[in-house]
Amino acid sequence: MSLVGTIERINGSLVLAKFDGEPKMGDLIEVGNLKLMGEIVRLSGETAYVQCYEVTSGLRPGEPVVDTGHPLVAELGPGIMSTIVDGVQRSETELWNLTGPFVSRGTNIVPLNREKVWPFEAKVETGDKVVGGDIIGTVQETESFEHRVMIPPDQSGTIKSIKSGDFTVEDVVGELETADGVVPLKMMQTWPVRMGRPTNERLPLEQPLMTGQRVIDTFFPCAKGGAAAIPGGFGTGKTVTLQQIAKWSDADVIILIGCGERGNEMADVVAHFPELEDPRSGRRLIQRTVIIANVSNMPVSAREASIYMGVTLGEYYRDMGYDVAIMADSTSRWAEALRDISGRLEEIPAEAGFPAYLSDRIAQIYERAGRVVTLGGGRRIGSVTLLGAVSPPGGDFSEPVTTHTLRYIGTFWALDTELAYRRHFPAINWLRSFTRYMDVASRWWSQFDPGWEDIRARALRLLEEASEIEETARIIGEKALPDEQRLVLLMAEMLREGFLVQNAFHEVDTYCEAEKQAALLKVLIDFYNEVEPLIRQGVPIERIREMGVVNDLLRLKENPGTDPIDEARGLLKVQADEVAEEYEVTER
Ligand SMILES: Nc1ncnc2c1ncn2[C@@H]1O[C@H](COP(=O)(O)OP(=O)(O)OP(=O)(O)O)[C@@H](O)[C@H]1O
Ligand SMILES: [Mg+2]
C-alpha cells in the first residue's frame, strides 16, 4: 500500500503536505489531481516538503498526494539511446509529439517505451551461474550501439531458462533461480539516480580522452575516467567546445546534459545534433548519444535532477564495458537550481546564497567519474568521464561554483573572455589552465613519439616567457627589445596561430589527429631551434620574419595529414641555410 496524504500549502514549486504515515526523504510523490511529479526534499515533524518537477499553478490545498514508495529512479534498458529526455527521463520527443513544445503538465509518460519490440540475443545458457552485472544477452539498439543486457546489481543465481527472440522491455526473457526463489529476467531494470551504481574495483586512469582539439590533447588533456571543468563567461565557447568533444572524442557513448540552458539554445541542440555525422562510423552521432534537455519550461528541480539522471545513464553504459563521456552544460545552472530549492526551504545560505552543502554536492557528482572493473565476472572495464561547463557570473572564477569545482576535477580549461573577444578559439587560456593527468598523457604519447613531453614543455615555456616579455614590451615598445626576445614573441605568435587556434567550423581543422598534433608542434619547435642560433649571431629578426616558411608553418594545420609538415621541414632547412650564408653565420 502506498502512503497517501493531502496538500497543506503551496509555495511556488514547493508543496507542503501531510501524510497518513511516515514517508521517506527522497521519495517520489504524485502531487494533486494532476499527478504532478515531485520529490520529498525535507521532513519536518508531520510535514513533508515536496519539490515539484513541474509548474504547480492550479494546485489547491486539500488535493491528494501519493507516495510512490521509491526515490526518483532511471529506467534502464533498450530504448534510451539516441533519444532526448528531460531531467526526469520523460522523452522530449514523445512529449513534443503529444503536446507540442510546451509540455502540458502531469503528462505522465513512462521513460522506457513499453510497446517497442527489440531483438534480444541470449548470451548465457540454462544452468549458467551468474552474478549481478553479468551480461545475459545483447540487443542491437541502434546501428552504432550494442546494448548489453545485464543481471541487476543485487541479483545472482543460476539461469533456469533463457531465450532469444523479439521482446519488449517488460517481457520475460528468462528465469533466474536465486536463493530466495525464481525471479523473472527482463531487459529493463531501475536505479535511483542519486546513488552511484556499484562496481567491482576502481582502477587507475590509463588513457587520455582524445578529442582532436590540439590545446586539449597536447596541453591540457583529460583522462578517460577523469573529470574536467570548462569555466567561462558569456559566449566564450563552453557549448562549442563540449560539442566538439562530443563529436570527436574517442568515447563510445556520449551523454549531453543541457542543464537549464536557455530554452532556445537547447532547442537548437535538439534540432541540430541529430543531424551530425559520426566521424567514427559515418552514421549519425545521435545513434550513440543520449541528450538530456529541459526544452520544456520545467521548474528548477527538474534541472537539478538532470545531472544525476545523466550520470546514472552514463554509469549504466559504463557497466556494459563502454567508455562514456558525459558533458554537463552548465553545472552553474544546476547549482542555481540547488540554491533556489534551498532558498524555498529557508535554509541558512552560505557564500553567494548557495547552501553550505554545495561543495559536497559538487564532489558527489564528480566522484562518479572513474575507470572501473564492472560488476560481474570476466573483468570487464568501463569508464565515465565527466566534463562540466561552469558559467561564473561576469566570468569571475573566484565565485563558489568555480572554486569548489576546482577541488574535484583533474583538468581545468579556463576560458578567457579576452581571447574570445579577439576570436582566438578555443579561448582556453594556456597560462591559467592545468591538468593533473600529465603522467597518463605522457605515457600514452611517448608510445609513438618519445620526445613528446620535452617538446610540449618547451612550447609551454616559450608561451610563458612570451607573456612576461609582452609585459615589458607594453612599457618600452616591442622594437626596443633585444632580438632574442622578439624571436620569443614571434614564436609565441606562431604557436598561437599555427597550433592553439583551431576553428571548430573549418572543414579540415575541426579535428586534428594525434600524429598530426605531435608533428605540427615539433616542426614549430624545429623552427625555433633553427633560427635561434641565427638570431644569436646577429641575423636581424626582420630577416627571419621574411622567411617564406613562416607563413607556411601557420597554414599547416589547415592541410590534411602530415606530409605537408614534412615538406615544410625540408623548406625550413633550405631557407635557414640561405639566411646563414647571407649573413655568414658559421656556427649553428
Ligand atoms: N572552437 C571554436 N571555433 C570557432 N568558433 C568558436 C569556437 N568556440 C567558440 N566559438 C565562437 O564563439 C561563439 C560562442 O560560443 P558558445 O556558444 O560555445 O559560448 P558559451 O560559452 O557556451 O556561451 P553562453 O555563455 O552563452 O552559453 C560561437 O557561436 C562561435 O562563434
Ligand atoms: Mg553555452
Short mmCIF file of C-alpha atoms and ligand atoms in Angstrom, two decimals, residues 237-240 261-262 265 329, ligand 2:
data_model
loop_
_atom_site.label_atom_id
_atom_site.label_comp_id
_atom_site.label_asym_id
_atom_site.label_seq_id
_atom_site.Cartn_x
_atom_site.Cartn_y
_atom_site.Cartn_z
CA GLY A 237 32.92 28.87 -26.11
CA LYS A 238 31.73 26.41 -23.46
CA THR A 239 29.00 24.92 -25.58
CA VAL A 240 31.02 24.76 -28.80
CA GLU A 261 20.40 26.40 -20.51
CA ARG A 262 18.23 28.92 -22.27
CA GLU A 265 19.75 27.32 -27.24
CA ASP A 329 26.23 22.38 -19.80
MG MG B 2 26.62 27.81 -23.92
#
